[in-house]
Short mmCIF file of C-alpha atoms in Angstrom, two decimals:
data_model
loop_
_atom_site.label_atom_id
_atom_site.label_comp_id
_atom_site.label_asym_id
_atom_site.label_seq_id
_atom_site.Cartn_x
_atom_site.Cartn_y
_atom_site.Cartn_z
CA UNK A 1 -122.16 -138.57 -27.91
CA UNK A 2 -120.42 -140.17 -31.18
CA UNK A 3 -122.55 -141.87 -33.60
CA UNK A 4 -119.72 -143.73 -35.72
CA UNK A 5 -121.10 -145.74 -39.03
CA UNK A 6 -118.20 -147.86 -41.22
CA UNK A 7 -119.12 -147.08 -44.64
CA UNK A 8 -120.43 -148.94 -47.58
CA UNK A 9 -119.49 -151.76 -44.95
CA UNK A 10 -120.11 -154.77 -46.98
CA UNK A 11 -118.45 -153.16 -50.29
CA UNK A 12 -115.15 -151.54 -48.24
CA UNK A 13 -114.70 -154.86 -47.20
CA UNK A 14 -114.98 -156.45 -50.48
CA UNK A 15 -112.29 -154.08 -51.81
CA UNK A 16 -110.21 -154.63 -48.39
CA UNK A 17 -109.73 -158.37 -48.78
CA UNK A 18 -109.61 -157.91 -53.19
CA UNK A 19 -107.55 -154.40 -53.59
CA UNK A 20 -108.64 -155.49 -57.72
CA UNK A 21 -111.94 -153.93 -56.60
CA UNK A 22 -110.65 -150.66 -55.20
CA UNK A 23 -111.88 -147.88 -56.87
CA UNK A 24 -114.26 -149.82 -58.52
CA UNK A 25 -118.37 -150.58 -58.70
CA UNK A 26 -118.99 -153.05 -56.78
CA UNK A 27 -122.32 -154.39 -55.54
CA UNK A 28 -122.33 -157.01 -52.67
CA UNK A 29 -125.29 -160.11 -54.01
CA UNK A 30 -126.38 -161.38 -56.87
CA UNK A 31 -130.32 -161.60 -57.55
CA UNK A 32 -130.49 -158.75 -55.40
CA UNK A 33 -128.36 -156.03 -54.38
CA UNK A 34 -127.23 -156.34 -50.30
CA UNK A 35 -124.58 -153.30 -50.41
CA UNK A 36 -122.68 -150.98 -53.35
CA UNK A 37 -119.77 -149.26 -52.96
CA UNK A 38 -119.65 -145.77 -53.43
CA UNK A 39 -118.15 -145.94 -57.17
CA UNK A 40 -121.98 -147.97 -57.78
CA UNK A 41 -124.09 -145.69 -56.19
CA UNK A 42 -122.96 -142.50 -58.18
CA UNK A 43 -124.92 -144.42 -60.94
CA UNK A 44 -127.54 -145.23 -58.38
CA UNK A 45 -127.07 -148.43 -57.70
CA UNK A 46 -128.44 -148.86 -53.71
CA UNK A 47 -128.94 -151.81 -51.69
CA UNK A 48 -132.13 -153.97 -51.96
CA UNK A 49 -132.53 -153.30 -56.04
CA UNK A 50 -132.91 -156.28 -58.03
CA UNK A 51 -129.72 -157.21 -59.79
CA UNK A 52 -131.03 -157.03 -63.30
CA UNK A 53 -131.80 -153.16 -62.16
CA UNK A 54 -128.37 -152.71 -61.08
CA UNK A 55 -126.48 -153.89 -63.95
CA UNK A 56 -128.79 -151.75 -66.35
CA UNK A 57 -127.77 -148.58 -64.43
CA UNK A 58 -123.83 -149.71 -64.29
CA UNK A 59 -123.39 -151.76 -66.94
CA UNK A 60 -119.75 -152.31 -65.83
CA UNK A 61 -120.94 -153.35 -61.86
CA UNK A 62 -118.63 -156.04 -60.65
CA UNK A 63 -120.64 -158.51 -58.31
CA UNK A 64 -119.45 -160.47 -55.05
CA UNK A 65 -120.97 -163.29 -53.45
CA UNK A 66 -119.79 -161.68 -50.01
CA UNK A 67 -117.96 -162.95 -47.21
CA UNK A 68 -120.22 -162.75 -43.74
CA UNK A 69 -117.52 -164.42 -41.05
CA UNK A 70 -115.26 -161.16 -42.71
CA UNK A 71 -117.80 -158.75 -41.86
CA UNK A 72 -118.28 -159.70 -38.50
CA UNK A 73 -114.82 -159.82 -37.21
CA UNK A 74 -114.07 -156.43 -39.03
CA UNK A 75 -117.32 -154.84 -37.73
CA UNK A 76 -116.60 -156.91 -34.15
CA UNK A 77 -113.04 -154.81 -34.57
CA UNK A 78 -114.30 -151.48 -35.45
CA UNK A 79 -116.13 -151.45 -32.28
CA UNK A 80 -113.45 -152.90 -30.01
CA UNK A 81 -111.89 -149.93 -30.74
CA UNK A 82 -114.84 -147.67 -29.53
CA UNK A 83 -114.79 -149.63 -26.54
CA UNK A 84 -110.82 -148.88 -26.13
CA UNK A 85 -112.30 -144.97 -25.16
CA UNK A 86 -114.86 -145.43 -23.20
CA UNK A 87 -117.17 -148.30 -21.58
CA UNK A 88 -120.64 -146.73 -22.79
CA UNK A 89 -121.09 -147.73 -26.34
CA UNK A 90 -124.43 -149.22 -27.91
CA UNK A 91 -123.77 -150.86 -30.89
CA UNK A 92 -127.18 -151.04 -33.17
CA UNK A 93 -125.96 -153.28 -36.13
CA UNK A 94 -122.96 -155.01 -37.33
CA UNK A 95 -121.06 -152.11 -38.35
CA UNK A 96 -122.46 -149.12 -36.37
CA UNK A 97 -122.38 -148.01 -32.74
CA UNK A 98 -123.16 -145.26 -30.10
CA UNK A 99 -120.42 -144.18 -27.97
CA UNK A 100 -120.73 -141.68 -24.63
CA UNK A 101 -116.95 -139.84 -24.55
CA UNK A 102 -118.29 -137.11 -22.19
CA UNK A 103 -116.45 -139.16 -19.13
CA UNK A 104 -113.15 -139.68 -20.94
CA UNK A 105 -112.27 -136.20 -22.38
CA UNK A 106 -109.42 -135.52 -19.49
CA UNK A 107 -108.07 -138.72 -20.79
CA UNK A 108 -108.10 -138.15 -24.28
CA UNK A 109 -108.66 -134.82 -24.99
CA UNK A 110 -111.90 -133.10 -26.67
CA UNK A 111 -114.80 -135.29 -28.14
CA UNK A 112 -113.49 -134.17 -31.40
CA UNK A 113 -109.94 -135.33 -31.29
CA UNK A 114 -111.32 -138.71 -29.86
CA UNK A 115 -113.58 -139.10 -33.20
CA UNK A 116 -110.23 -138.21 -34.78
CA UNK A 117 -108.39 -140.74 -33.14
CA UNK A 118 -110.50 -143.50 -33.35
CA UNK A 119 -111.38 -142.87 -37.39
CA UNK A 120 -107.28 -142.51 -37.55
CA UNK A 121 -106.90 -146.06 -35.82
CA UNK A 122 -109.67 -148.23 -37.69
CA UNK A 123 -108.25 -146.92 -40.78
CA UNK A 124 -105.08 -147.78 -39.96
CA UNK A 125 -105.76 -151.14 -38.08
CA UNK A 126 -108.56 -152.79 -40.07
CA UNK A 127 -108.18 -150.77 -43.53
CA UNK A 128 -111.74 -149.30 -43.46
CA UNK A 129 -113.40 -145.62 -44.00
CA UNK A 130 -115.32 -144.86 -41.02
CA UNK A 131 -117.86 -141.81 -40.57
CA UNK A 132 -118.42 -140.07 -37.09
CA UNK A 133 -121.21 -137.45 -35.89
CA UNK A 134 -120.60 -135.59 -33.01
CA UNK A 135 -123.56 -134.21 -30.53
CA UNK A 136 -125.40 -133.69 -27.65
CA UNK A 137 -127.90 -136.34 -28.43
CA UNK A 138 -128.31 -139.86 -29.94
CA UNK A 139 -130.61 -138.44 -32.59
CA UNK A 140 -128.61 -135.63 -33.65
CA UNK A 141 -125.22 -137.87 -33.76
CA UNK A 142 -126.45 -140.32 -36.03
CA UNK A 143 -127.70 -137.73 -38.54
CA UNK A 144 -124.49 -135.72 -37.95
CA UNK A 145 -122.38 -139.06 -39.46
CA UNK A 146 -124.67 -139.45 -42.14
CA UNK A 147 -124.07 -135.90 -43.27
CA UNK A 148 -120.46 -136.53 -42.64
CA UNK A 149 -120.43 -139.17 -44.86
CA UNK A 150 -118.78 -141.06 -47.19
CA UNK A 151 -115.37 -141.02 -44.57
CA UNK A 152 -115.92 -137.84 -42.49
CA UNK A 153 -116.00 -136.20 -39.26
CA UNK A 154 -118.92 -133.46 -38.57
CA UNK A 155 -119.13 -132.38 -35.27
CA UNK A 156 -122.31 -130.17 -33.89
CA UNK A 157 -121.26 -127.71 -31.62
CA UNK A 158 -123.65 -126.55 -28.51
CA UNK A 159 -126.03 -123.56 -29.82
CA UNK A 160 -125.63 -124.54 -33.02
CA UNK A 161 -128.08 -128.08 -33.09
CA UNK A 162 -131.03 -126.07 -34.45
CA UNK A 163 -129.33 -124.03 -37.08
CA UNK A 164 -127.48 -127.38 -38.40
CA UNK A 165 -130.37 -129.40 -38.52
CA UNK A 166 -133.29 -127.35 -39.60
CA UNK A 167 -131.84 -127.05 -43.18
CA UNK A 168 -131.42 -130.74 -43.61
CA UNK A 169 -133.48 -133.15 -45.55
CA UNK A 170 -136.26 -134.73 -43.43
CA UNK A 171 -135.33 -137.67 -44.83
CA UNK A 172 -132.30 -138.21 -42.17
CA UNK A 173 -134.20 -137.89 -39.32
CA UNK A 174 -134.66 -141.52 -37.70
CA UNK A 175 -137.44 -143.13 -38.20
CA UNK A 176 -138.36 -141.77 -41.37
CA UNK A 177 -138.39 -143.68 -44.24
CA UNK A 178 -139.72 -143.31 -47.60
CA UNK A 179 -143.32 -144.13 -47.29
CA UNK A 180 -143.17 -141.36 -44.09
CA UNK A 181 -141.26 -138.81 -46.42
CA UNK A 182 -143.71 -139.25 -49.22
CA UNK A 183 -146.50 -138.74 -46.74
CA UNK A 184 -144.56 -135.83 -45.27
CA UNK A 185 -144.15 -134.48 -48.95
CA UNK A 186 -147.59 -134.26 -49.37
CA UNK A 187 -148.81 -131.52 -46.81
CA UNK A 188 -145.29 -129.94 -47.96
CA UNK A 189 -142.51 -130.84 -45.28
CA UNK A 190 -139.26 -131.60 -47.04
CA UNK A 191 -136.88 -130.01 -44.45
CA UNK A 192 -136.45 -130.75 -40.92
CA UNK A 193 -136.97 -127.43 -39.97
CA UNK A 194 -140.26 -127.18 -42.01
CA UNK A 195 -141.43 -130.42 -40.03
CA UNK A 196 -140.72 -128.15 -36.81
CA UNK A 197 -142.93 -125.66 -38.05
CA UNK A 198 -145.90 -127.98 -38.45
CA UNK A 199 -148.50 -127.90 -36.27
CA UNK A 200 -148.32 -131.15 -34.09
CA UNK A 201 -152.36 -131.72 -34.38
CA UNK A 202 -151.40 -131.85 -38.37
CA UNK A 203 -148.77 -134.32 -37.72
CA UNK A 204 -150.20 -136.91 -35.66
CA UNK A 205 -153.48 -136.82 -37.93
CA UNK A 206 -150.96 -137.43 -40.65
CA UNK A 207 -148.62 -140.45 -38.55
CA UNK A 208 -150.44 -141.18 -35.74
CA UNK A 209 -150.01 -139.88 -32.13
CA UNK A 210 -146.84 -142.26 -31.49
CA UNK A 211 -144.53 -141.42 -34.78
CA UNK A 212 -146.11 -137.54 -35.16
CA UNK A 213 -144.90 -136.71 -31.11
CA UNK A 214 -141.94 -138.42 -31.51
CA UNK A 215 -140.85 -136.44 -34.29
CA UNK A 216 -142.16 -133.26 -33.51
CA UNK A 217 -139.58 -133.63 -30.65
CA UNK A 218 -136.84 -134.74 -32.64
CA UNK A 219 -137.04 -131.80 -35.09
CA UNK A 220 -135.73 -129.62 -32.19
CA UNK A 221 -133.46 -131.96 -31.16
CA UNK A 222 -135.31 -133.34 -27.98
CA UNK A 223 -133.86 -136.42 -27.56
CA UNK A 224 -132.97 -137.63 -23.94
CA UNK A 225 -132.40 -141.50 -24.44
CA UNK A 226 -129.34 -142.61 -22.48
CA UNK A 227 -126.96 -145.27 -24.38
CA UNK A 228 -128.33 -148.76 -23.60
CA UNK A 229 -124.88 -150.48 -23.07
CA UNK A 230 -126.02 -153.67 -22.23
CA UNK A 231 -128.59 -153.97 -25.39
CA UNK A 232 -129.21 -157.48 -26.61
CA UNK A 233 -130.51 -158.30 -30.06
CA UNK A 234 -133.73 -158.60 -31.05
CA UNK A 235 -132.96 -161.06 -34.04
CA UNK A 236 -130.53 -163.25 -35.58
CA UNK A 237 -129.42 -163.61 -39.53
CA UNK A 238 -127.70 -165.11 -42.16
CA UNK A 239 -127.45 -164.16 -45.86
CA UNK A 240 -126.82 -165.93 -49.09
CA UNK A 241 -126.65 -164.58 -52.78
CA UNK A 242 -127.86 -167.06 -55.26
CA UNK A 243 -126.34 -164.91 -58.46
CA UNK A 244 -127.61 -166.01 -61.61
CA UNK A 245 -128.49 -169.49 -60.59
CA UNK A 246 -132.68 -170.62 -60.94
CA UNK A 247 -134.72 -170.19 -58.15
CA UNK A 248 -135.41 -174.11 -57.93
CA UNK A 249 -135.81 -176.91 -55.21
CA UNK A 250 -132.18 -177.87 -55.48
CA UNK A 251 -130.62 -174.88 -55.04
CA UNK A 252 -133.32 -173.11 -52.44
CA UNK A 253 -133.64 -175.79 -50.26
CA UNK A 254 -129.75 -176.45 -49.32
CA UNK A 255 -129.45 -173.13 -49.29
CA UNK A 256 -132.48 -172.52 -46.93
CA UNK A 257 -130.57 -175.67 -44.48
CA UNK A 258 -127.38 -174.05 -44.76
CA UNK A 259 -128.98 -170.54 -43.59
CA UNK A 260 -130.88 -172.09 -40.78
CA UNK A 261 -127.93 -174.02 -39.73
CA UNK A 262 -126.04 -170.58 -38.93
CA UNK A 263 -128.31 -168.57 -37.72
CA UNK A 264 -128.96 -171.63 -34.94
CA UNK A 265 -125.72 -171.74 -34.60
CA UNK A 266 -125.66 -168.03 -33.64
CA UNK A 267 -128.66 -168.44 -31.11
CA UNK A 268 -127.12 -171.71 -29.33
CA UNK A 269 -123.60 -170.06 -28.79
CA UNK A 270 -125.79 -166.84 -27.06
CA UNK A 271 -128.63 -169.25 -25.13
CA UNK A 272 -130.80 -168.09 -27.15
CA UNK A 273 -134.33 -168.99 -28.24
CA UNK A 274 -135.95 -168.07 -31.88
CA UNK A 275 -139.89 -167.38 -31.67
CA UNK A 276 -139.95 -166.53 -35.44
CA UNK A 277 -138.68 -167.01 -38.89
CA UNK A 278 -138.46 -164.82 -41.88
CA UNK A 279 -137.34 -165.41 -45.22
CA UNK A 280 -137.30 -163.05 -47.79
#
């Protein structure tokens, strides 16, 4: 299985259609960080930090108002090109996907020179840095192209899941985020391999029967979830950076109308039907 992830999606794009920006820190919003290259996260700039934040720890940041219809078609592109391999691909977000090569090898040759060949195309085709894991399982893919990251290829040979991933922040593992690492942190489970060592009773005290079984069996790399290639999505969005203008009537409210008005735009072209909003 390849777990392939563009990277810094928003940002590469930014400094695809401006090549001003390349090389650059770059941070994709305004009030509030959506993306930062990688030249803005070596200061620790990350996505979701208030802009004010941001420019203190890069005072040189460069900010972009962002370009959504771009992001789409390039992330709609990077994935046409998965699907040019094989038919079993799950994409999970705009700019990442699942893809099952284990049919296709006497085609096009090991599942390592596919990731090769498909990172070597949608750099050359579209412009952008992609990142690819390589494994037996969905779980252990996606961590493998996070650790191959920024523009890598790691692949995780058979025999050699546990060794790879015991050493590895627990952090990586799906489904954990930070409030779950912090609560991890406190009974002293930083690694992967020390959350495999944990008695499950201890865990599912700590997260509950659901999240502590589920990754007790992820920390050995028991995974059997198929690819769902016919996956729909669960929600629909659009995004708007205000910048540096007041959070007022006049500019919230056309704003809001102008969201609203794409994301039903989204839903009617899909016959779809909303059941909730959120704004944040």
């Amino acid at each position: 299985i390849l777990h392939a992830d563009l990277d810094a999606f928003y940002a590469s794009v930014e400094q695809l259609l401006d090549p001003s920006l390349r090389g650059k820190p770059i941070a994709v919003g305004g009030g509030v960080v959506l993306a930062a290259s990688y030249e803005a996260r070596a200061f620790g700039v990350r996505g979701g930090m208030p802009g004010r934040r941001a420019r203190e720890l890069c005072p040189h940041l460069i900010f972009v108002g962002g370009n959504f219809s771009h992001y789409q078609r390039l992330g709609d592109a990077a994935i046409k090109v998965l699907d040019d391999f094989t038919p079993v691909v799950e994409r999970i977000s705009i700019d990442e996907a699942f893809a099952d090569v284990a049919g296709c090898t006497h085609l096009f040759g090991s599942p390592q020179e596919i990731a090769t060949t498909i990172r070597r195309r949608v750099r050359a085709e579209l412009g952008l840095p992609i990142s690819i894991g390589v494994a037996r399982t969905k779980h252990l893919a996606k961590i493998a192209s996070q650790v191959a990251k920024p523009d890598g290829l790691v692949v995780v040979e058979p025999g050699t899941e546990l060794a790879f991933l015991h050493d590895l922040p627990v952090g990586l593992m799906w489904g954990v985020g930070p409030a779950t690492r912090a609560r991890l942190a406190e009974i002293g489970v930083e690694t992967i391999g020390q959350l495999a060592r944990t008695h499950r009773g201890a865990l599912t005290r700590l997260l509950g029967p659901a999240a502590g079984e589920k990754l007790a069996a992820l920390s050995w790399n028991r995974d059997p979830r198929k690819l769902e290639t016919k996956r729909r999505a669960h929600s629909a969005g659009a995004q708007s950076a205000l910048g540096q203008k007041p959070a007022v009537a006049r500019v919230i409210v056309p704003t809001l109308l102008h969201l609203a008005d794409r994301v039903a735009s989204r839903l009617r072209a899909k016959a779809r039907p909303g059941r909730t909003v959120t704004v944040r």
